[in-house]
Short mmCIF file of C-alpha atoms in Angstrom, two decimals:
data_model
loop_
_atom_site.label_atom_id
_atom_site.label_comp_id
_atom_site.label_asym_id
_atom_site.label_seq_id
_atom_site.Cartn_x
_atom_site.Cartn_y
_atom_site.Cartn_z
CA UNK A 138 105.82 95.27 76.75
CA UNK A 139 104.57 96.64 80.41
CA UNK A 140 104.24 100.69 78.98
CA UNK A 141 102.31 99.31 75.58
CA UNK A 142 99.89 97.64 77.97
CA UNK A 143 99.40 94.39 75.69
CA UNK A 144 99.55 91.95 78.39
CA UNK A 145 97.34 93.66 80.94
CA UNK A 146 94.73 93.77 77.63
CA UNK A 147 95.24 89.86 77.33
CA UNK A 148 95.00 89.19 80.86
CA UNK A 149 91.84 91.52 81.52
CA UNK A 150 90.39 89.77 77.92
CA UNK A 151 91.04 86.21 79.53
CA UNK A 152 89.51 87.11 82.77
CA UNK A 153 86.45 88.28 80.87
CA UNK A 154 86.52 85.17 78.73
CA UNK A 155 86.01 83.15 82.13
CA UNK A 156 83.85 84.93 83.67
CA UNK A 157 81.23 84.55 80.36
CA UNK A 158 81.80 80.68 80.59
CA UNK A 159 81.37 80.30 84.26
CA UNK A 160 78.14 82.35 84.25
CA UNK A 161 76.98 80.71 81.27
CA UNK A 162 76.89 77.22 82.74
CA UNK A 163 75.96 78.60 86.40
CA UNK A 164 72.93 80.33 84.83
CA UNK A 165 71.87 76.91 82.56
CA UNK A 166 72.20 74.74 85.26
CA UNK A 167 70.59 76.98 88.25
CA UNK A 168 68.89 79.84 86.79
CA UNK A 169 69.69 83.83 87.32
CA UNK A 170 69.16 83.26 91.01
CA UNK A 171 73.06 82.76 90.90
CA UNK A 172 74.79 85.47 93.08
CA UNK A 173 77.44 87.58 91.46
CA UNK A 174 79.79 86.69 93.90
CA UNK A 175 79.12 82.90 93.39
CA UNK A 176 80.18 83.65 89.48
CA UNK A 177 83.09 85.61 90.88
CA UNK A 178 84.49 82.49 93.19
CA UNK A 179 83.76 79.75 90.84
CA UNK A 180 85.26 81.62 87.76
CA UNK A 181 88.63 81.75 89.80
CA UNK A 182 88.67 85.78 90.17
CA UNK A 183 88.02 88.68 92.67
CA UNK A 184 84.83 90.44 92.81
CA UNK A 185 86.52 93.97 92.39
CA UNK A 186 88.04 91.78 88.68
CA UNK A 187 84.00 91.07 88.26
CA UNK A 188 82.64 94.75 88.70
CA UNK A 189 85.63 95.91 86.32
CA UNK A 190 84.16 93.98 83.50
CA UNK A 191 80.61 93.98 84.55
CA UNK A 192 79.28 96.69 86.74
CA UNK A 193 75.94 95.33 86.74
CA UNK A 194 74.27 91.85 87.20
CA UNK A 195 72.03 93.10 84.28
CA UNK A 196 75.63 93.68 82.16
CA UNK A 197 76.60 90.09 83.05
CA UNK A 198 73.07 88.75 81.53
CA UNK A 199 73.25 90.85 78.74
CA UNK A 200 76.40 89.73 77.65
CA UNK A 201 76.08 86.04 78.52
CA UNK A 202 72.47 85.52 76.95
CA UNK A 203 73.27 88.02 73.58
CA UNK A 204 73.80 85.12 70.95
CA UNK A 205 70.47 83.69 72.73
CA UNK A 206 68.65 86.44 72.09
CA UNK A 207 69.77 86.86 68.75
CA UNK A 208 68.24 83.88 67.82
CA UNK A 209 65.39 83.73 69.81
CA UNK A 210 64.54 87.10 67.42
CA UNK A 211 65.84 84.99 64.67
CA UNK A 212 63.50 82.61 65.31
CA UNK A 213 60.45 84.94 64.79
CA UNK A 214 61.65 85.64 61.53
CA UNK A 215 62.00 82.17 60.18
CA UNK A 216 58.82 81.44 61.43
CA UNK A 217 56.92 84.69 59.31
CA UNK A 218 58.69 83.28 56.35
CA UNK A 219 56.93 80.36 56.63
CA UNK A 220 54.32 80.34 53.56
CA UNK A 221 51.98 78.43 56.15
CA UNK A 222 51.02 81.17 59.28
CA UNK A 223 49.41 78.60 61.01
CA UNK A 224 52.71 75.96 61.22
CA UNK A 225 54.75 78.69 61.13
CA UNK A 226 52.80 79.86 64.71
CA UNK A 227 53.40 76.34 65.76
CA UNK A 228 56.62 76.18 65.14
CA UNK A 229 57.85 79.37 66.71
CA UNK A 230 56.30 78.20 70.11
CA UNK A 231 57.71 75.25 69.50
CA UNK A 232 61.06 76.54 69.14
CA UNK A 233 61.15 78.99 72.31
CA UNK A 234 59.97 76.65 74.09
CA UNK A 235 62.87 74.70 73.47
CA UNK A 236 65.33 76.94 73.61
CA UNK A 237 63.87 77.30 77.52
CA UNK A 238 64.31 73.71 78.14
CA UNK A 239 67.94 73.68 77.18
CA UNK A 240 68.75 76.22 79.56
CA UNK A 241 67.39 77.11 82.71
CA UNK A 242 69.14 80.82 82.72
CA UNK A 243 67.72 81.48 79.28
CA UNK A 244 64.13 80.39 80.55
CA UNK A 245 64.21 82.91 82.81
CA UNK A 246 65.74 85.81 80.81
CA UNK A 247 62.44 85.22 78.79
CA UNK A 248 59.90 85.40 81.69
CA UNK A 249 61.91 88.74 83.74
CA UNK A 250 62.21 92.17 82.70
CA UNK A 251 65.89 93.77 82.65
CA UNK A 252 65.18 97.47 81.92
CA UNK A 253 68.86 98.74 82.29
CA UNK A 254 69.67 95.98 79.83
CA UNK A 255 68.93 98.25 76.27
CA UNK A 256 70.50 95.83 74.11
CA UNK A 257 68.43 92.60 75.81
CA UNK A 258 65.30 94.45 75.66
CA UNK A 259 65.60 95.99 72.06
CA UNK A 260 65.83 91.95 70.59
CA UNK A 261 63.06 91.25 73.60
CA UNK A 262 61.10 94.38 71.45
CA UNK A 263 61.94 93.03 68.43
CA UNK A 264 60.50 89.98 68.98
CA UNK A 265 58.20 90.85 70.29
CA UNK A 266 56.71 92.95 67.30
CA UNK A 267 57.41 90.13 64.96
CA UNK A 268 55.29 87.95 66.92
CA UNK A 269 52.47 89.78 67.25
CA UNK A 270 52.06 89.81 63.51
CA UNK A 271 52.48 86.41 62.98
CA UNK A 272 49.19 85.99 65.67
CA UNK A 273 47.71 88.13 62.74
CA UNK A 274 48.55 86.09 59.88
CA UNK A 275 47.88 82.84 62.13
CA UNK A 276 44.39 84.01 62.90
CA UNK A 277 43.88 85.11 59.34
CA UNK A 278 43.71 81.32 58.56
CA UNK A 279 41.33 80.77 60.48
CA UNK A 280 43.40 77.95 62.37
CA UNK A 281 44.20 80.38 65.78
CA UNK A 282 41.50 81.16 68.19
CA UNK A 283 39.89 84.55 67.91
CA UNK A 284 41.11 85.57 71.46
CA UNK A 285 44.68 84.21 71.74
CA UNK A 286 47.08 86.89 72.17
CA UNK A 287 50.40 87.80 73.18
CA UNK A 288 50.06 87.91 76.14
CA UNK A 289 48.85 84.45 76.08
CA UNK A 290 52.45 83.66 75.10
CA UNK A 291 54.27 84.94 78.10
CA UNK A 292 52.25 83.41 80.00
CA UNK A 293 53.14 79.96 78.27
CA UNK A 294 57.13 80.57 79.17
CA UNK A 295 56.56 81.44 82.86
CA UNK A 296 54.14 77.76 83.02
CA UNK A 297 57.25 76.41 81.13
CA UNK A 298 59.91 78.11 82.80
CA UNK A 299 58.65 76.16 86.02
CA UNK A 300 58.23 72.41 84.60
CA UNK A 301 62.03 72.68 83.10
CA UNK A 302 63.11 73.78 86.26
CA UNK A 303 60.89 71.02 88.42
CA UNK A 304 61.38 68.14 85.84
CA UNK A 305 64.67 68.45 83.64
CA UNK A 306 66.71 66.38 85.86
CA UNK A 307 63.96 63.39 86.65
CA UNK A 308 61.33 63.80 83.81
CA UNK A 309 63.29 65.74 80.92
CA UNK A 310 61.20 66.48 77.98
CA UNK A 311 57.81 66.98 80.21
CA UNK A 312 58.24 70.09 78.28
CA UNK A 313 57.00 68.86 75.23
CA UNK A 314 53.36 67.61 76.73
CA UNK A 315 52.83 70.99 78.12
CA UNK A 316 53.13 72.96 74.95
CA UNK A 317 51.39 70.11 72.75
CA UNK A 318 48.09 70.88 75.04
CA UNK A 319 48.48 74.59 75.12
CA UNK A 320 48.71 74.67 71.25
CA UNK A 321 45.38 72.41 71.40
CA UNK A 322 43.86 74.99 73.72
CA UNK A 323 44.91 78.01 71.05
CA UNK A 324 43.96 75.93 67.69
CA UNK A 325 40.77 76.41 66.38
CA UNK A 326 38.15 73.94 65.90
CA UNK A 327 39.68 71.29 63.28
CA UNK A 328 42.98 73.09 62.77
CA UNK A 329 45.92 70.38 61.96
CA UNK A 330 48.18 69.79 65.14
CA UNK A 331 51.91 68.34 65.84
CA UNK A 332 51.58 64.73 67.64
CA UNK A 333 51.43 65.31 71.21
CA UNK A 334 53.94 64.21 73.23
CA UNK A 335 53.51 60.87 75.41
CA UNK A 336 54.61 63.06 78.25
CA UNK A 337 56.37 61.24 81.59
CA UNK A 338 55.96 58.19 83.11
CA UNK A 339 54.09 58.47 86.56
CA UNK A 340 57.15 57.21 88.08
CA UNK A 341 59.63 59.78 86.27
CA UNK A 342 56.95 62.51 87.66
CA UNK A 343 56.55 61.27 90.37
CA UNK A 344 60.51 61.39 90.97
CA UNK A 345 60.21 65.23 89.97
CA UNK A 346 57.72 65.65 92.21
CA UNK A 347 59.49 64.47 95.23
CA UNK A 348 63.18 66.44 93.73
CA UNK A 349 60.45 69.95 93.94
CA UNK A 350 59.50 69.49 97.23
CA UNK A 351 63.05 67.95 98.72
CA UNK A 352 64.71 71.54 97.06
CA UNK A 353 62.03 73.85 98.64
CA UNK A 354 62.57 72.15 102.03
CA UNK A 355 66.13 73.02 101.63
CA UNK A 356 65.53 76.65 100.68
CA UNK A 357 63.19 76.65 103.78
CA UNK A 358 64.20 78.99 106.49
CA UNK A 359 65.62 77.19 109.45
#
């Protein structure tokens, strides 16, 4: 068994296995500020065990994030197959959006640039290129604003990016209210809209509010 190598394959497989499901719920709950050597203690294995299977941070986040990616492209194409440009513009903002909100490492894969990452940036591309000819169609219609453009998007997911990350523990879902006005700002005059979301309670913001500024006090130098 030892000269046919099987079992060091199966071991090295495993420890690759854990390593992808530690980072994966390190990076949704904190974000890709997580060290490498944080993944490499909580996922029960030695750094040198880490760099064997990933040499890079940027070869961690590309593996951990490709099935996210895949259908954050996925999601461009849905929405171009959509007879309707204009909902299917909504929708796709909609939907990243979403996918940000349900996991803090992913919101941040969409708002940072990973150039040794190929494989991450080709789908980034490849969205990217889908998107900007669904602005086309949607403006076609009449129902986008002359002057939104992609750009306009990115910076969306940053603005987002930061309320998941202030709110999702004491206001989850404040999410929502923030891209219901921001497609209001991009619709044209009398184009049809999704119902906006109530948004938080004072109190539930408020309670985010005082979460932001208790975590920044900790990061505070001493």
């Amino acid at each position: 068994m030892s000269s046919s190598g099987e079992p060091l394959r199966a071991d090295a497989e495993r420890n690759r296995e854990r390593i992808l499901t530690t980072a994966r719920r390190l990076y949704a709950t904190h974000g890709l500020d997580v060290s490498m050597a944080c993944v490499a203690r909580e996922a029960g294995v030695g750094k040198a065990t880490l760099s064997r299977r990933f040499a890079t941070r940027d070869e961690l986040i590309t593996a951990v994030f490709a099935d996210r990616m895949d259908a954050y492209a996925a999601a461009v194409a849905v929405a171009l197959a959509d007879p309707d440009p204009w909902r299917g513009f909504t929708g796709y903002v909609q939907a990243v959006c979403s996918m940000q909100a349900a996991d803090r490492g992913f919101a941040d894969v969409l708002t940072m640039a990973f150039p040794t990452a190929k494989a991450l940036e080709a789908r980034r591309d490849e969205a990217y290129h889908g998107f900007t000819e669904l602005i086309a169609r949607a403006k076609a219609t009449g129902r986008l604003r002359a002057d939104f453009t992609a750009e306009d998007l990115v910076i969306l997911l940053m603005a987002n990016a930061g309320v998941v990350a202030a709110t999702q523990d004491a206001a989850p879902g404040t999410w929502r209210r923030l891209v219901g006005q921001m497609l209001r700002a991009y619709a044209a005059p009398g184009a049809d809209l999704p119902p906006l979301d109530p948004g938080p309670t004072p109190t539930a913001l408020y309670r985010a509010m005082i979460r932001l500024a208790r975590s920044r006090d900790d990061e505070a130098p001493q």
